[in-house]
Amino acid sequence: MTEDDLDRNRRHFLAIATAVTGAAGVVAVAVPFLSSLKPSARAQALGAPVEVPIGSLQPGEMIRTLWRGKLIFVLRRTGVMLSHLQNHRDKLRDPDSEVVDQQPEYAVNETRSVRPEYLVVEGSCTHLGCAPLDQFEIRPADAWDGGFFCPCHGSKFDLAGRVSKGVPAPTNLRVPPYRFVRDDLILIGQDTGAA
Ligand code: FES
């Protein structure tokens, strides 16, 4: 073996040793962090379902919460909002929620929801993951029926989280698994497989 070979082997060994030490450091930091959380917070950090009380949510209002580190929107739609959902089907890329990965089967319907009044979607633009802004005001002059606007590259979604044609986002906002525990309580992250 030449001097060059020995040098190369030494560098290779050092690179592996550094990576292993770094990974061990991450685990060592993560374990105390998780064990410092209360049991419920720890379960949530690890992906447990999240309860969202909706008893005081008024029509037209939206709650933001986190599940598995993802932003989740829970919007209580008004009757007017719902009545505008069918106005712009021809401007939507996937009006009938045919991309199966973007919602559970029980959300493949006109409102993409278990109960028409409540929209539950991930607040993550399907282009590159920015958080879309709510633009719920209906503006007939701009042919805008209310929805979400992603300021990063201009993607638009309607009040069912359906993406417009001609924007960078390829698919509708994703609907997470969820179910109604009671009329005033939604559980995000767990369902019964049916509405
Ligand atoms: S991340 Fe939303 S449009 Fe690019």
Short mmCIF file of C-alpha atoms and ligand atoms in Angstrom, two decimals:
data_model
loop_
_atom_site.label_atom_id
_atom_site.label_comp_id
_atom_site.label_asym_id
_atom_site.label_seq_id
_atom_site.Cartn_x
_atom_site.Cartn_y
_atom_site.Cartn_z
CA MET A 1 0.00 0.00 0.00
CA THR A 2 1.40 3.41 -0.92
CA GLU A 3 1.53 6.53 1.28
CA ASP A 4 -1.35 7.96 -0.81
CA ASP A 5 -3.50 4.88 -0.12
CA LEU A 6 -2.81 5.16 3.59
CA ASP A 7 -3.77 8.86 3.56
CA ARG A 8 -6.99 8.11 1.65
CA ASN A 9 -7.92 5.35 4.12
CA ARG A 10 -7.23 7.64 7.07
CA ARG A 11 -9.47 10.39 5.60
CA HIS A 12 -12.23 7.85 4.91
CA PHE A 13 -12.05 6.56 8.51
CA LEU A 14 -12.18 10.11 9.91
CA ALA A 15 -15.23 10.98 7.75
CA ILE A 16 -17.14 7.92 9.02
CA ALA A 17 -16.10 8.55 12.64
CA THR A 18 -17.33 12.16 12.39
CA ALA A 19 -20.69 11.13 10.89
CA VAL A 20 -21.26 8.48 13.57
CA THR A 21 -20.36 10.92 16.36
CA GLY A 22 -22.73 13.49 14.83
CA ALA A 23 -25.61 11.02 14.63
CA ALA A 24 -25.04 9.92 18.22
CA GLY A 25 -25.13 13.59 19.21
CA VAL A 26 -28.52 14.05 17.55
CA VAL A 27 -29.94 11.00 19.37
CA ALA A 28 -28.40 12.17 22.64
CA VAL A 29 -30.05 15.58 22.23
CA ALA A 30 -33.39 14.17 21.06
CA VAL A 31 -33.83 11.75 23.98
CA PRO A 32 -33.57 14.35 26.80
CA PHE A 33 -35.80 16.69 24.73
CA LEU A 34 -38.55 14.09 24.40
CA SER A 35 -38.28 12.92 28.00
CA SER A 36 -38.52 16.53 29.20
CA LEU A 37 -42.01 16.82 27.67
CA LYS A 38 -45.16 15.93 29.60
CA PRO A 39 -46.67 12.58 28.51
CA SER A 40 -49.41 14.19 26.34
CA ALA A 41 -46.97 16.62 24.68
CA ARG A 42 -44.50 13.78 24.13
CA ALA A 43 -47.19 11.64 22.49
CA GLN A 44 -48.12 14.56 20.23
CA ALA A 45 -44.50 15.19 19.26
CA LEU A 46 -44.30 11.54 18.26
CA GLY A 47 -47.42 11.76 16.12
CA ALA A 48 -50.36 10.93 18.39
CA PRO A 49 -53.79 12.25 17.38
CA VAL A 50 -54.58 15.83 18.37
CA GLU A 51 -57.90 16.98 19.79
CA VAL A 52 -59.28 20.25 18.43
CA PRO A 53 -62.17 21.80 20.39
CA ILE A 54 -64.47 23.60 17.96
CA GLY A 55 -67.31 24.57 20.31
CA SER A 56 -66.50 28.28 20.15
CA LEU A 57 -65.47 28.38 16.48
CA GLN A 58 -67.81 30.80 14.71
CA PRO A 59 -68.93 30.51 11.06
CA GLY A 60 -66.22 32.03 8.87
CA GLU A 61 -63.48 31.50 11.49
CA MET A 62 -60.49 29.19 11.27
CA ILE A 63 -58.35 27.43 13.89
CA ARG A 64 -54.69 26.61 13.22
CA THR A 65 -53.15 23.67 15.04
CA LEU A 66 -50.25 21.25 14.67
CA TRP A 67 -50.28 17.52 14.08
CA ARG A 68 -47.03 15.58 13.54
CA GLY A 69 -45.32 18.93 13.11
CA LYS A 70 -47.67 19.84 10.28
CA LEU A 71 -49.84 22.93 10.27
CA ILE A 72 -53.55 22.01 10.17
CA PHE A 73 -56.40 24.36 9.25
CA VAL A 74 -59.92 23.81 10.62
CA LEU A 75 -62.30 26.23 8.91
CA ARG A 76 -65.97 26.55 9.79
CA ARG A 77 -67.55 27.48 6.47
CA THR A 78 -70.61 29.68 6.25
CA GLY A 79 -73.61 28.85 4.08
CA VAL A 80 -72.46 31.51 1.61
CA MET A 81 -68.99 29.99 1.42
CA LEU A 82 -70.50 26.57 0.73
CA SER A 83 -72.84 27.95 -1.91
CA HIS A 84 -69.84 29.31 -3.85
CA LEU A 85 -67.98 26.01 -4.04
CA GLN A 86 -69.57 24.93 -7.30
CA ASN A 87 -69.15 28.31 -9.03
CA HIS A 88 -65.69 27.71 -10.41
CA ARG A 89 -65.33 24.00 -11.15
CA ASP A 90 -63.97 24.74 -14.62
CA LYS A 91 -61.05 26.67 -13.07
CA LEU A 92 -59.94 23.76 -10.88
CA ARG A 93 -57.31 21.16 -11.69
CA ASP A 94 -58.91 18.35 -9.67
CA PRO A 95 -62.48 19.41 -8.83
CA ASP A 96 -63.61 15.88 -7.91
CA SER A 97 -60.61 14.96 -5.74
CA GLU A 98 -59.43 12.23 -8.06
CA VAL A 99 -55.82 12.31 -6.82
CA VAL A 100 -56.31 9.63 -4.20
CA ASP A 101 -53.35 10.47 -1.94
CA GLN A 102 -54.70 13.93 -1.15
CA GLN A 103 -57.59 12.89 1.07
CA PRO A 104 -59.15 9.88 2.80
CA GLU A 105 -62.01 8.28 0.90
CA TYR A 106 -64.62 9.86 3.17
CA ALA A 107 -63.47 13.30 2.02
CA VAL A 108 -64.01 12.56 -1.68
CA ASN A 109 -67.16 14.62 -2.04
CA GLU A 110 -68.26 18.13 -3.06
CA THR A 111 -66.96 19.75 0.13
CA ARG A 112 -63.94 17.46 0.73
CA SER A 113 -65.06 16.96 4.30
CA VAL A 114 -66.88 14.74 6.79
CA ARG A 115 -69.37 17.50 7.62
CA PRO A 116 -69.87 20.17 4.94
CA GLU A 117 -69.60 22.99 7.47
CA TYR A 118 -66.04 22.07 8.56
CA LEU A 119 -63.02 21.98 6.28
CA VAL A 120 -59.96 20.21 7.73
CA VAL A 121 -56.80 20.43 5.60
CA GLU A 122 -53.06 20.55 6.02
CA GLY A 123 -51.87 24.15 5.81
CA SER A 124 -49.04 23.24 3.49
CA CYS A 125 -48.96 24.32 -0.15
CA THR A 126 -48.55 21.28 -2.38
CA HIS A 127 -45.90 23.09 -4.44
CA LEU A 128 -43.03 23.53 -1.98
CA GLY A 129 -44.76 23.51 1.38
CA CYS A 130 -45.29 27.19 2.24
CA ALA A 131 -48.25 28.02 4.48
CA PRO A 132 -51.08 29.45 2.35
CA LEU A 133 -52.78 32.63 3.57
CA ASP A 134 -56.53 32.73 4.13
CA GLN A 135 -58.38 34.97 1.69
CA PHE A 136 -61.94 34.13 2.62
CA GLU A 137 -63.58 37.28 1.35
CA ILE A 138 -65.60 36.60 -1.81
CA ARG A 139 -64.70 39.19 -4.48
CA PRO A 140 -66.99 38.85 -7.53
CA ALA A 141 -65.10 41.66 -9.31
CA ASP A 142 -61.95 39.49 -9.26
CA ALA A 143 -63.89 36.26 -9.94
CA TRP A 144 -62.63 35.09 -6.53
CA ASP A 145 -64.95 32.81 -4.53
CA GLY A 146 -62.76 32.86 -1.44
CA GLY A 147 -60.00 30.44 -0.54
CA PHE A 148 -56.30 30.27 0.20
CA PHE A 149 -53.42 32.04 -1.52
CA CYS A 150 -49.82 30.89 -1.31
CA PRO A 151 -47.58 33.96 -1.38
CA CYS A 152 -44.43 31.97 -2.26
CA HIS A 153 -45.21 31.39 -5.95
CA GLY A 154 -48.85 32.37 -6.29
CA SER A 155 -50.78 29.11 -5.98
CA LYS A 156 -54.49 29.39 -5.25
CA PHE A 157 -56.88 26.97 -3.54
CA ASP A 158 -60.62 27.32 -3.04
CA LEU A 159 -62.59 26.95 0.20
CA ALA A 160 -62.43 23.16 -0.15
CA GLY A 161 -58.64 23.29 -0.61
CA ARG A 162 -58.91 22.51 -4.35
CA VAL A 163 -56.07 23.87 -6.43
CA SER A 164 -56.64 26.25 -9.36
CA LYS A 165 -55.42 25.45 -12.85
CA GLY A 166 -52.31 27.28 -14.08
CA VAL A 167 -50.49 27.63 -10.74
CA PRO A 168 -47.31 25.86 -9.55
CA ALA A 169 -49.05 23.65 -6.94
CA PRO A 170 -49.88 20.33 -8.61
CA THR A 171 -52.56 18.99 -6.29
CA ASN A 172 -55.29 19.94 -3.83
CA LEU A 173 -54.39 20.63 -0.19
CA ARG A 174 -54.14 17.35 1.65
CA VAL A 175 -56.95 16.33 4.01
CA PRO A 176 -55.51 14.51 7.08
CA PRO A 177 -57.32 11.59 8.70
CA TYR A 178 -59.79 12.93 11.24
CA ARG A 179 -63.13 12.28 12.88
CA PHE A 180 -65.71 13.99 15.02
CA VAL A 181 -65.54 12.70 18.60
CA ARG A 182 -68.47 14.97 19.51
CA ASP A 183 -70.21 17.87 17.80
CA ASP A 184 -67.71 20.20 19.49
CA LEU A 185 -64.54 18.10 19.23
CA ILE A 186 -62.49 16.91 16.26
CA LEU A 187 -59.68 14.38 16.52
CA ILE A 188 -56.95 14.92 13.94
CA GLY A 189 -54.80 11.93 13.04
CA GLN A 190 -57.29 9.19 13.70
CA ASP A 191 -60.43 8.07 11.94
CA THR A 192 -62.64 5.04 11.73
CA GLY A 193 -61.99 4.63 8.04
CA ALA A 194 -65.42 6.02 7.16
CA ALA A 195 -67.32 9.28 7.60
S1 FES B 1 -44.85 26.93 -2.23
FE1 FES B 1 -46.87 27.60 -2.65
S2 FES B 1 -46.75 28.30 -4.65
FE2 FES B 1 -44.75 27.58 -4.28
#
